[in-house]
């Protein structure tokens, strides 16, 4: 019988811990953590994500400020705004919601954020520090998965791990973190991607599988060995007649087939997603405490 990895429940616990820590800071008269978010344009999904992030902040007592601009904002003006926030000592963490309008270079924007305030962990300095094992802001989804591994005491040492997807924000950083020389890590990691041949055969050898490719119900039971640990990162929105909103979220794992073979598995929704949200709060707290960069 598999054990469900209850991301929502763990995320609530982590949130309670963060809330307590912020409240302790407040009592001692310390600086309240403050997250700034920049949103350019009116993409519906982006507006929703930023609203969630602000709500999460207010639930744990972290201050948040939204800088919302029209989608004709020039790249130069956006970079100037980032520099202003970099200099603002009141603000501890800064995120720029992606995607940005086409006339703005996302890479340039990411590289303009002070690495010490880059709580998304996208700046090359943070990525580089993470790769060589120095303290760094780690991007939210890999950080959330590591937290789940720790809280469920999942053994990773010497395990074979297959990560499907090589994005800069999920697959690639997670592959490095799970192979690093400390727990949770010391796994033997294989990264599969769109050019991988015989992915099913590779996945079938894995003790731990992370599906992060963004294709609904891609991972079927014949791609998973008995007792594997399965993390489902994928989120695909599909129409549904059974929900008030008219849509529902589907993961990259065909849950009903795969779960009976798994030892641990995350659901969608309620698995990796809530942990991703909480990881941003953790990074903001770290930024306020200047624990990564003094
Ligand atoms: P992406 O879309 O940037 O990249 C997808 C990756 O999957 C690529 O590296 C590609 O090579 C690989 N891929 C695509 N098709 C493949 C196939 N048929 N076989 C093997 N590999 C294939 O990825 P992303 O931004 O990491 O997002 C992946 C999914 O995770 C999306 O559904 C996204 O919505 C979701 N996501 C969820 C969270 C969360 O908090 N739960 C966070 C980030 C992303």
Short mmCIF file of N, CA and C and ligand atoms in Angstrom, two decimals, residues 141 164-167 169-170 192-194 199 212-215 218 233-236 252 272-273 276, ligand 1:
data_model
loop_
_atom_site.label_atom_id
_atom_site.label_comp_id
_atom_site.label_asym_id
_atom_site.label_seq_id
_atom_site.Cartn_x
_atom_site.Cartn_y
_atom_site.Cartn_z
N UNK A 141 10.47 25.00 -6.54
CA UNK A 141 9.97 23.63 -6.69
C UNK A 141 10.99 22.59 -6.23
N UNK A 164 12.38 13.52 -15.10
CA UNK A 164 11.90 13.72 -16.47
C UNK A 164 11.61 15.21 -16.65
N UNK A 165 12.42 15.85 -17.49
CA UNK A 165 12.33 17.31 -17.68
C UNK A 165 13.63 17.95 -17.25
N UNK A 166 14.13 18.90 -18.06
CA UNK A 166 15.43 19.53 -17.75
C UNK A 166 15.32 21.04 -17.71
N UNK A 167 14.18 21.56 -17.24
CA UNK A 167 14.04 23.02 -17.20
C UNK A 167 15.00 23.61 -16.17
N UNK A 169 14.29 25.71 -13.95
CA UNK A 169 13.69 25.98 -12.63
C UNK A 169 13.31 24.70 -11.88
N UNK A 170 13.20 23.58 -12.59
CA UNK A 170 12.82 22.34 -11.89
C UNK A 170 13.85 21.22 -12.13
N UNK A 192 16.07 12.77 -17.92
CA UNK A 192 15.45 12.44 -19.21
C UNK A 192 14.79 13.69 -19.77
N UNK A 193 14.73 13.77 -21.08
CA UNK A 193 14.15 14.94 -21.73
C UNK A 193 13.53 14.53 -23.05
N UNK A 194 13.16 15.54 -23.84
CA UNK A 194 12.40 15.24 -25.06
C UNK A 194 13.18 14.40 -26.07
N UNK A 199 12.74 6.07 -22.81
CA UNK A 199 12.55 6.66 -21.48
C UNK A 199 11.91 5.66 -20.52
N UNK A 212 8.46 15.96 -14.40
CA UNK A 212 8.38 17.43 -14.50
C UNK A 212 8.51 17.83 -15.96
N UNK A 213 7.59 17.32 -16.78
CA UNK A 213 7.68 17.62 -18.21
C UNK A 213 6.48 18.39 -18.73
N UNK A 214 5.39 18.39 -17.96
CA UNK A 214 4.22 19.17 -18.38
C UNK A 214 3.36 18.47 -19.41
N UNK A 215 3.32 17.13 -19.34
CA UNK A 215 2.41 16.39 -20.23
C UNK A 215 1.49 15.52 -19.38
N UNK A 218 1.52 11.46 -18.34
CA UNK A 218 2.58 10.86 -19.18
C UNK A 218 3.11 9.56 -18.56
N UNK A 233 5.32 16.72 -10.59
CA UNK A 233 5.44 18.18 -10.60
C UNK A 233 4.45 18.81 -11.59
N UNK A 234 4.10 18.08 -12.61
CA UNK A 234 3.31 18.63 -13.71
C UNK A 234 1.96 19.20 -13.30
N UNK A 235 1.58 20.26 -13.98
CA UNK A 235 0.25 20.82 -13.79
C UNK A 235 -0.31 21.13 -15.17
N UNK A 236 -1.36 20.46 -15.54
CA UNK A 236 -2.05 20.80 -16.79
C UNK A 236 -3.51 21.06 -16.44
N UNK A 252 1.51 14.99 -14.25
CA UNK A 252 2.24 14.25 -15.29
C UNK A 252 2.20 12.75 -15.06
N UNK A 272 3.22 18.65 -4.79
CA UNK A 272 4.39 19.52 -4.93
C UNK A 272 4.00 21.01 -4.96
N UNK A 273 2.85 21.32 -5.52
CA UNK A 273 2.42 22.72 -5.69
C UNK A 273 2.45 23.54 -4.40
N UNK A 276 5.91 24.31 -3.29
CA UNK A 276 6.57 25.32 -4.10
C UNK A 276 6.23 26.71 -3.54
P1 LIG B 1 9.36 23.24 -19.18
O1 LIG B 1 8.04 23.29 -19.82
O2 LIG B 1 10.26 24.42 -19.18
O3 LIG B 1 10.19 22.02 -19.77
C1 LIG B 1 9.67 20.76 -19.93
C2 LIG B 1 10.79 19.77 -19.97
O4 LIG B 1 10.24 18.49 -20.22
C3 LIG B 1 11.82 20.03 -21.06
O5 LIG B 1 13.09 19.93 -20.48
C4 LIG B 1 11.63 18.90 -22.08
O6 LIG B 1 12.85 18.41 -22.59
C5 LIG B 1 10.95 17.84 -21.24
N1 LIG B 1 10.00 17.08 -22.05
C6 LIG B 1 8.98 17.57 -22.80
N2 LIG B 1 8.32 16.55 -23.40
C7 LIG B 1 8.96 15.43 -23.04
C8 LIG B 1 8.75 14.07 -23.33
N3 LIG B 1 7.77 13.66 -24.12
N4 LIG B 1 9.59 13.18 -22.78
C9 LIG B 1 10.59 13.57 -21.97
N5 LIG B 1 10.81 14.84 -21.64
C10 LIG B 1 10.01 15.76 -22.17
O7 LIG B 1 9.20 22.65 -17.70
P2 LIG B 1 8.86 23.27 -16.28
O8 LIG B 1 8.75 24.74 -16.29
O9 LIG B 1 9.83 22.59 -15.40
O10 LIG B 1 7.38 22.68 -16.04
C11 LIG B 1 7.08 21.32 -16.16
C12 LIG B 1 5.69 21.09 -15.60
O11 LIG B 1 5.71 21.33 -14.21
C13 LIG B 1 4.59 21.97 -16.17
O12 LIG B 1 3.38 21.25 -16.17
C14 LIG B 1 4.50 23.08 -15.15
O13 LIG B 1 3.22 23.69 -15.14
C15 LIG B 1 4.75 22.32 -13.89
N6 LIG B 1 5.27 23.08 -12.77
C16 LIG B 1 4.69 22.85 -11.58
C17 LIG B 1 5.18 23.49 -10.47
C18 LIG B 1 4.55 23.18 -9.15
O14 LIG B 1 4.70 23.94 -8.22
N7 LIG B 1 3.85 22.06 -9.01
C19 LIG B 1 6.24 24.38 -10.56
C20 LIG B 1 6.84 24.58 -11.81
C21 LIG B 1 6.35 23.91 -12.91
#
